[in-house]
Structure formats: C-alpha cells, structure tokens
C-alpha positions as a printed NumPy array, in Angstrom:
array([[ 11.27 , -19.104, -15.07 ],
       [ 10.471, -19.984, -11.526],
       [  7.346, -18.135,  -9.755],
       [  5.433, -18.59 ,  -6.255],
       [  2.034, -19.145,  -7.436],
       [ -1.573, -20.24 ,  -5.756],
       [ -4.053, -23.196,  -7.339],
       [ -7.337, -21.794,  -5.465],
       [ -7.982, -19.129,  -2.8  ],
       [ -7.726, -20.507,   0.487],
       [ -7.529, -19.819,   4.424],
       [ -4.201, -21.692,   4.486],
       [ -0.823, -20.521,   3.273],
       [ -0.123, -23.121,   0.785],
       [  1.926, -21.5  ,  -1.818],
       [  3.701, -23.818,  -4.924],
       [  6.904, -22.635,  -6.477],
       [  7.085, -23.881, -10.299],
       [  8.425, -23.272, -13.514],
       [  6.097, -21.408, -15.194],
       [  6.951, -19.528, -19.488],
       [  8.724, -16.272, -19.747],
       [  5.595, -13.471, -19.516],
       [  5.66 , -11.914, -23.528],
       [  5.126,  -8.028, -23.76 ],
       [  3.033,  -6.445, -25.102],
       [  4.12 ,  -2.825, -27.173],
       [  3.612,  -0.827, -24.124],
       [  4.801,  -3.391, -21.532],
       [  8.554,  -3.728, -19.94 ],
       [ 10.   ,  -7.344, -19.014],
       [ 11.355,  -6.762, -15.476],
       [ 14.406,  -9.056, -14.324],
       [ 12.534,  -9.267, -10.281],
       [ 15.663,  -8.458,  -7.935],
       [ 13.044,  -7.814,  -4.79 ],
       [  9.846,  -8.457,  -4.142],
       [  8.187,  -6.939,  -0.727],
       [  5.861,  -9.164,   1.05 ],
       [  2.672,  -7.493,   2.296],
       [ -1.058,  -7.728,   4.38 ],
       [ -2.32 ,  -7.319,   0.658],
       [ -1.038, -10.991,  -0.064],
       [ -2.937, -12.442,   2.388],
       [ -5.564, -10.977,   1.378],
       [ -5.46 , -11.582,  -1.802],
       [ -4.799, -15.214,  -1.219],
       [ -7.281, -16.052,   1.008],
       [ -9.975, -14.267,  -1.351],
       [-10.874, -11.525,   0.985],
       [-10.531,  -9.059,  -2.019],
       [-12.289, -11.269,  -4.398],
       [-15.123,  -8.913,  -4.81 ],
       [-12.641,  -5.596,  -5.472],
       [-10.38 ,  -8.059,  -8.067],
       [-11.135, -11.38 ,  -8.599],
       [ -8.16 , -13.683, -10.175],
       [ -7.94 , -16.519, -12.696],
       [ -6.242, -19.049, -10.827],
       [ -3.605, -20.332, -10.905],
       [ -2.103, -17.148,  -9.99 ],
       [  1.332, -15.836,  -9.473],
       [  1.592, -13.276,  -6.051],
       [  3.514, -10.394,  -5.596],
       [  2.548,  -6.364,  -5.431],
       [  5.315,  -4.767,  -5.671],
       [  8.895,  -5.419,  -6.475],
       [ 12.235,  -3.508,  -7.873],
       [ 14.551,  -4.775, -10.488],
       [ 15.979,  -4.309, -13.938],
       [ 14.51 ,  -3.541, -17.337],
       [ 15.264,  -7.034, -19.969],
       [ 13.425,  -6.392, -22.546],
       [ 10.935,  -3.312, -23.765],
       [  8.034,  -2.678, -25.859],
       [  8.031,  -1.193, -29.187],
       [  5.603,   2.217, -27.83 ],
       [  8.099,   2.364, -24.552],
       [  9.784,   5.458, -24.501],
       [ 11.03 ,   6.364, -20.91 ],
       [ 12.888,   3.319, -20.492],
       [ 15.576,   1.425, -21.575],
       [ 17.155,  -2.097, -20.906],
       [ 19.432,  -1.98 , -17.964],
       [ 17.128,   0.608, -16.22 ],
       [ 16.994,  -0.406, -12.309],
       [ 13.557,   0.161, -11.861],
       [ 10.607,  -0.544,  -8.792],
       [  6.729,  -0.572,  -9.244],
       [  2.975,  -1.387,  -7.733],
       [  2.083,  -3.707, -10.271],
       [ -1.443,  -3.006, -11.956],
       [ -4.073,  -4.62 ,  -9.271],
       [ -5.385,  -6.625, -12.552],
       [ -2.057,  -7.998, -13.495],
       [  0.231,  -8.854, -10.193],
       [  2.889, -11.053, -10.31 ],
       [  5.965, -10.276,  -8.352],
       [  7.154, -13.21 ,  -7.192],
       [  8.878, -14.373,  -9.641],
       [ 12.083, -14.463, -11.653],
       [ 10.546, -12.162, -14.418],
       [  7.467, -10.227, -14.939],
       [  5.89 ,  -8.059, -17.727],
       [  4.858,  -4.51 , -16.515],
       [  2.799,  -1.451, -18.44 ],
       [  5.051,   1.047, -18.763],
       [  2.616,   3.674, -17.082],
       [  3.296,   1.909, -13.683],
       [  7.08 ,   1.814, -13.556],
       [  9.433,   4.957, -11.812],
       [ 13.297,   4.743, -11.707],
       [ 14.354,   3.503,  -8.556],
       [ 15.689,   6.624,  -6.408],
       [ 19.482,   6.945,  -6.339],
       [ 21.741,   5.207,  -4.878],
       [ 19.352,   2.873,  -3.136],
       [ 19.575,  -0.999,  -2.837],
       [ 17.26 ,  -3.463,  -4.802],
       [ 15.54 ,  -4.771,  -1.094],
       [ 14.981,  -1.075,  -0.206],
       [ 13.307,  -0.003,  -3.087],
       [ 11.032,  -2.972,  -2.669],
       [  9.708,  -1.932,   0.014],
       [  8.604,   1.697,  -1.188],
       [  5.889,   1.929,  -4.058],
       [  2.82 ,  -0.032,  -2.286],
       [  3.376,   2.459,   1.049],
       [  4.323,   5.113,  -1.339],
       [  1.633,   5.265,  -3.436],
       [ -0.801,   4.454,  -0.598],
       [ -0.335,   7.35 ,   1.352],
       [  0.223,   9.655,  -2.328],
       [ -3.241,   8.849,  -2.971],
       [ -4.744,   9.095,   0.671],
       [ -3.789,  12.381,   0.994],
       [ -3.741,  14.046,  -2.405],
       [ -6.834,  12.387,  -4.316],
       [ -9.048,  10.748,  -1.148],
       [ -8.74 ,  13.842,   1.034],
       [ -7.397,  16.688,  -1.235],
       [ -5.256,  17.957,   2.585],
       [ -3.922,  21.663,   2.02 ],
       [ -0.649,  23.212,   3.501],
       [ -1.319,  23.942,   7.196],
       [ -4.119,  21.445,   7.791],
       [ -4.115,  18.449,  10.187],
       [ -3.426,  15.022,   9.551],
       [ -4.195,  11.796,  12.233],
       [ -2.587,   8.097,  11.559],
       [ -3.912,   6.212,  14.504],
       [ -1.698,   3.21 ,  14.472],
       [  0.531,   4.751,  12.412],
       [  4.161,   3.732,  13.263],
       [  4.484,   0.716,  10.775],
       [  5.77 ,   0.768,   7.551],
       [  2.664,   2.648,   6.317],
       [  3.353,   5.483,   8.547],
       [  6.993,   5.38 ,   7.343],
       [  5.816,   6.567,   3.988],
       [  2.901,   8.626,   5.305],
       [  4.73 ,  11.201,   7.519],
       [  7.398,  12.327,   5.059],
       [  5.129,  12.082,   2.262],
       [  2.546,  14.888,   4.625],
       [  5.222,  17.054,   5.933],
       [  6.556,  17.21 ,   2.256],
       [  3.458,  17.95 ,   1.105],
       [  3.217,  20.646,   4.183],
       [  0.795,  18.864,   6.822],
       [  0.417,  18.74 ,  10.454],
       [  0.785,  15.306,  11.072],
       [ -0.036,  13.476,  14.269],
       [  0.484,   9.924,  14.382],
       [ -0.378,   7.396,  17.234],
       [  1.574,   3.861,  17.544],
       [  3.657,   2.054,  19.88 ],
       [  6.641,   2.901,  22.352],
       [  9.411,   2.111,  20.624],
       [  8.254,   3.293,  17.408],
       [  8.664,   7.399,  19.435],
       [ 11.879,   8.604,  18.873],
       [ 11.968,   7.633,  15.086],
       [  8.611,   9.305,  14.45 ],
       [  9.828,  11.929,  15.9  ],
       [ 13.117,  12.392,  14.323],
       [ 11.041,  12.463,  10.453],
       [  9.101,  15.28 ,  11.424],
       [  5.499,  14.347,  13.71 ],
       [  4.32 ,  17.568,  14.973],
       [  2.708,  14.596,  17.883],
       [  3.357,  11.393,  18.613],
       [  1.149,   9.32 ,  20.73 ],
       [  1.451,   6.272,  22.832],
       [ -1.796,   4.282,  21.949],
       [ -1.175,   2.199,  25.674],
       [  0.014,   5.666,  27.55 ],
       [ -3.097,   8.102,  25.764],
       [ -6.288,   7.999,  24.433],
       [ -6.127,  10.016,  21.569],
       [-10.051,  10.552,  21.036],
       [ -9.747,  12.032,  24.54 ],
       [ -7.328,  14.623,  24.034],
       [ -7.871,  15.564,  20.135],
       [-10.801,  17.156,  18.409],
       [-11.615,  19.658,  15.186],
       [ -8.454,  17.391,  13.43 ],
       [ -8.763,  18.298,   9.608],
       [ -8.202,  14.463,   8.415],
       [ -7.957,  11.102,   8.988],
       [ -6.369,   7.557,   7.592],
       [ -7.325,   4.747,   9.46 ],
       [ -5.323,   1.743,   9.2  ],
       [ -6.914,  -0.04 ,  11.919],
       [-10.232,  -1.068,  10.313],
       [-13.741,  -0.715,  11.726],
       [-13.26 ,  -1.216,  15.533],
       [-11.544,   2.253,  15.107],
       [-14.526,   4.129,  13.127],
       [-16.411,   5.657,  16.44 ],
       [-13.007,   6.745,  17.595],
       [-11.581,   8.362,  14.37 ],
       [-15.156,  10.071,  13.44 ],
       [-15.154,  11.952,  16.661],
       [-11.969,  13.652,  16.53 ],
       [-12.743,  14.854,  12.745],
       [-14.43 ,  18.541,  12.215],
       [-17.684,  19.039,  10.761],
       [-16.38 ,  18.58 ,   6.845],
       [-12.86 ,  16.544,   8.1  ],
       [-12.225,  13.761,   5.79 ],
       [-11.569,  10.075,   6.75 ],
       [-10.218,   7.942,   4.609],
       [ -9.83 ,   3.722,   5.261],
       [ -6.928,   1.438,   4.006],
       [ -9.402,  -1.266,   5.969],
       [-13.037,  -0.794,   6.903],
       [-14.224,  -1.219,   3.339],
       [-15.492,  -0.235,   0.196],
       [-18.855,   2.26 ,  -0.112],
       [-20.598,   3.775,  -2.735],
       [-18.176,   6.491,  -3.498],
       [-15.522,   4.189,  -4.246],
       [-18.07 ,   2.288,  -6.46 ],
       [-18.601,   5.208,  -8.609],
       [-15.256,   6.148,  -8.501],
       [-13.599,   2.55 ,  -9.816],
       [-17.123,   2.083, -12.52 ],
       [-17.459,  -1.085, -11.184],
       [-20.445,  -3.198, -12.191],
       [-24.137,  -2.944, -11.001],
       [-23.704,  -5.64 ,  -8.65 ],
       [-20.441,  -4.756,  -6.972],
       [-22.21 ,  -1.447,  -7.325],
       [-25.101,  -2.487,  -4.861],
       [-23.144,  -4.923,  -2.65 ],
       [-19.89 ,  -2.135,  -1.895],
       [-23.038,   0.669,  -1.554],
       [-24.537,  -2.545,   0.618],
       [-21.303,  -2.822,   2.893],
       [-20.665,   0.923,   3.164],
       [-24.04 ,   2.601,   3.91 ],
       [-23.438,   2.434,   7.973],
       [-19.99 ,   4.407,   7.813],
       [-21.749,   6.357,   5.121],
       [-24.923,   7.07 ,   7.443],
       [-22.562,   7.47 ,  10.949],
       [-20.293,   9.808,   9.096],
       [-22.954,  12.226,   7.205],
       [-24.931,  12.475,  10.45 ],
       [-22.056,  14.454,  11.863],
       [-21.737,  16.445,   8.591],
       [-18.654,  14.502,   7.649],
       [-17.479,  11.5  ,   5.133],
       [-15.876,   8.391,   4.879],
       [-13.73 ,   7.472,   2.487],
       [-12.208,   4.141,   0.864],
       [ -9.003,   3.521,  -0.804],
       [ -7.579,   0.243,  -2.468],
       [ -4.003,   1.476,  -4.211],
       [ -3.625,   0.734,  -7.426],
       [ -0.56 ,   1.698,  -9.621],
       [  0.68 ,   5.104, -10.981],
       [  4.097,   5.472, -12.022],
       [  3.937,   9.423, -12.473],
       [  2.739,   9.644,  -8.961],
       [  5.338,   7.101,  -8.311],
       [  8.054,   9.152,  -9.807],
       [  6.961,  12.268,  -7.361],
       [  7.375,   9.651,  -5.001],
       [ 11.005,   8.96 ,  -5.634],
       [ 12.312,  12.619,  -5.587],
       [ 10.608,  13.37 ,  -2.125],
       [ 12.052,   9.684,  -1.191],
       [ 15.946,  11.512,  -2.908],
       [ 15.117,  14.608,  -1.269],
       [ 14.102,  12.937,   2.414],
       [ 16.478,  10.289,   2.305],
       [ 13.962,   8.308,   3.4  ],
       [ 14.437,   4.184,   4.105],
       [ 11.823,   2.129,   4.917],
       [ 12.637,  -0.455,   7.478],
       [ 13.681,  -3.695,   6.352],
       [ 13.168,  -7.165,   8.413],
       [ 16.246,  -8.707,   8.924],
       [ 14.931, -11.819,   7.994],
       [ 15.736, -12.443,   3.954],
       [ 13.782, -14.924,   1.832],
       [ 14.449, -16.736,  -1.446],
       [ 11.643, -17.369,  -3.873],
       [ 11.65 , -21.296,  -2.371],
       [ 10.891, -19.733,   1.231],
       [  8.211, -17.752,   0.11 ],
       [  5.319, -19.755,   2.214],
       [  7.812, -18.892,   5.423],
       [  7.715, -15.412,   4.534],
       [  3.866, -14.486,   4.284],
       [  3.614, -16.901,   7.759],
       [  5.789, -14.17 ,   9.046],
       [  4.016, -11.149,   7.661],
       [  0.426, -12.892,   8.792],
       [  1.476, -14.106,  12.07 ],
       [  4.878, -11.703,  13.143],
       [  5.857,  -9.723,  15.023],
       [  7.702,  -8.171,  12.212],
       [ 10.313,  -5.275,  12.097],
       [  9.536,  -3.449,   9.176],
       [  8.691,  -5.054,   5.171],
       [  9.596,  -8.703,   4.431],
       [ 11.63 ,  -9.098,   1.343],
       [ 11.838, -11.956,  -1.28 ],
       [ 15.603, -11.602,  -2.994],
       [ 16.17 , -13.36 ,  -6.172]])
C-alpha cells in the first residue's frame, strides 16, 4: 500500500510517498480502508521533533492523526464492529499512521462516523473533538452555569469547543477574528470578541475557566482574567508536573516536563490558581459522545477548499504550516 512517511525529524517539510506492507492486526485491532485523512499543527510538530520528548518515533515513520474510513478487516476480540463499518478516529499517539491507503487501529479508539456525514467531514472531527472533550470534562471538570474563555478561539478548535460547552451547558466566551463573528455567534457564544477591536483582559475578570490555544505569550493575559481557583488549561505552553504524573512518564521526562512547567506552575499558584496541560490522545467512548452531540448539533467543521491526494501531501502540510487556511486540510484517497 502507498503511505506518506518521514526518514528523520527535520525543520524542513520533506515528506516521501512509498509503498510500504499491508499493517497486520492484532486480535483487538481493526484494518481501516483510509478514505480521509485531516492535516493538522500536530504534524508539524511531530515532524520536526518538537514533541519528541512527549512521544518519540522509530523512524521511518508514517504521519497522520486522524482520519475516517471503512472497516476491511477485524480482530478476533472485536466486537462493536464489523467490516463495511464507515468509521473515523484519533489514532493512539504511540501508533499514528493516517496517511496512508490502510492502517491498523485498536478497537478502543474507533466511533461510527455520525450519520449521514461525508468521509472529508468526518476527518476533520475526532482530533478537535476529543481535544476540547477532554479540556473541559477531565482538565477542568467545568459545571453547568460556569464560564468558559477561548482566546483565539474561532479556528477549527473553537468549532468543536463551543458546541461541545454549550452542550455540555457552559457560558462560553470566545475571542478571534472579524470574520469569524457571525458564525460564532450563530452556534451559541454567549460573547464574541474581536481580538484587534477589544482587549479582553481589560474588560473580563472572575471567568471560571480557560483554554489557551495561543501558547505562552498569552499566559499573563489568560491568568488574570481567571478567579481565585479558575482553571487554565494549554493545548500549547507546555507540559508540567501534573501532566507528568498524570501520563507516568519516566523519571527523566518526569524532571525535565516538572523542569519546563515550574514558572506557569509558580505564576499560577501565587494567585491561588493552576495551570493545566493537555496533549489529546485517543478515546473512542468519549469519541462516540462526541458523535451524538456532533448528530444532535449538526455540527460541520469547516473544510479548506483545497483537496489533496496522498502524492500532494508535502503541499498540504506547507499549507497548514504556512496558510492562511479556511478551516482543516484534507488528504482524500
């Protein structure tokens, strides 16, 4: 089969298509027949070694977080699906492999796709999905009636995010650019904010929650709004000691992400708050909640117009490191 694959990490996109064997399964695995593959800031990263320390890859490697497709083949201890299943997952962080024409899953991070939806749309759900699941349900435990920030929210993240919060009863105020207004809006923000128009540590305070997807230049700003308990919780900044303990990761990693963390720690328990780290990983129960408040919303992520075979895969991730961008790149097979 063909697959997009990497020889060595590296600063430059230099991506090799090749034939490569048909992935075997193991008894609790599912062969996946790819139809989409979404194309995300996590495959830069992971190609250019910046999460090296967090999961570290034999090389060479095939990329590719998330995709949708349909079930070929299953294991012999599989028993909620079948072959012919359209199905979309977050591949587990240890064993990626998207981009290609086939790829062997555990069953325990696999949903259905949600009816009636395309093979490019689902795509572009679980990595969001499950990011914002997690933010908000396991990171910062939010109740009904509490308060929820995005600053630069109005990407595809936020797409998930917002009906994901409201669903799960949240005040959500998101901040993000002009044109992004009127469609934030229309899911549900309680406030949207125009980062160029308003300064949202100048108007907001005693806000229950955060999720920054900005990344440490935002810290400061995002710590001051919070109340004295609030929550924040970074798809960027980095790893601390909480999400050391959390993931058991080894003595080292142990010291260097306790290392790497201590200031946010430090700034954050001053003011009788805490900061909080989350790398996704897969879940396909949580991913399955997912889908019915995806049925239920009717939500659709935003799709670039811009469609890639497997071959034009190096054009692709230029796009989603350089862009601009108009919502999730997509690799069809």
């Amino acid at each position: 089969m063909k697959a997009i694959q990497i020889n060595e990490y590296s600063k430059q996109i230099n991506t090799v298509l090749r034939d490569i064997p048909l992935p075997k399964i193991s008894d609790s695995e599912v062969l996946i027949r790819v139809k989409a593959a979404a194309v995300n800031p996590l495959e830069m990263l992971i190609l250019t070694g910046s999460v090296k320390l967090i999961q570290d890859y034999p090389m060479p490697l095939t990329l590719g977080n998330e995709c949708s497709g349909i079930v070929e083949e299953v294991g012999s201890k599989v028993t909620d699906f079948q072959k012919g299943d359209r199905v979309y997952t977050r591949l587990p962080l240890n064993k990626i492999g998207a981009f290609a024409e086939c790829v062997a899953v555990d069953q325990n991070a696999i949903a259905k796709m949600p009816e009636g939806y395309d093979f490019n749309t689902a795509a572009a759900i679980p990595l969001t999905g499950l990011t914002a699941y997690q933010a908000i349900v396991e990171e910062l435990e939010a109740k009904p009636g509490e308060t929820l920030l995005i600053p630069g929210g109005s990407g595809s993240f936020g797409q998930m995010a917002v009906p994901i919060a409201k669903t799960l009863g949240l005040r959500v105020i998101v901040t993000g650019n002009a044109r992004a207004k009127e469609q934030f809006l229309s899911m549900g923000v309680d406030r949207y904010m125009d980062y160029k128009q308003e300064n949202y540590w100048e108007q907001l305070s005693d806000i229950d929650h955060v999720i920054d997807t900005l990344g440490a230049s935002e810290f400061e700003h995002e710590l001051a709004v919070l109340k004295q308990g609030g929550r924040l919780v970074s798809l960027r900044t980095g790893p601390n000691k909480a999400f050391a303990m959390k993931h058991h990761v080894s003595g080292l990693k142990k010291l260097l992400f306790t290392l790497a963390g201590s200031k946010y720690d430090k700034a954050a328990g001053k003011q009788g708050k805490e900061y909080r780290f989350l790398f996704v990983r897969s879940n396909g129960a949580q991913l399955q909640k997912i889908t019915e408040i995806v049925e239920q919303q009717q939500i659709r992520p935003a799709i670039d117009s811009r469609i890639f075979s497997l071959s034009e895969a190096n054009q692709a991730l230029q796009l989603v490191s350089k862009g601009p961008i108009n919502g999730k790149v997509i690799i069809q097979l």
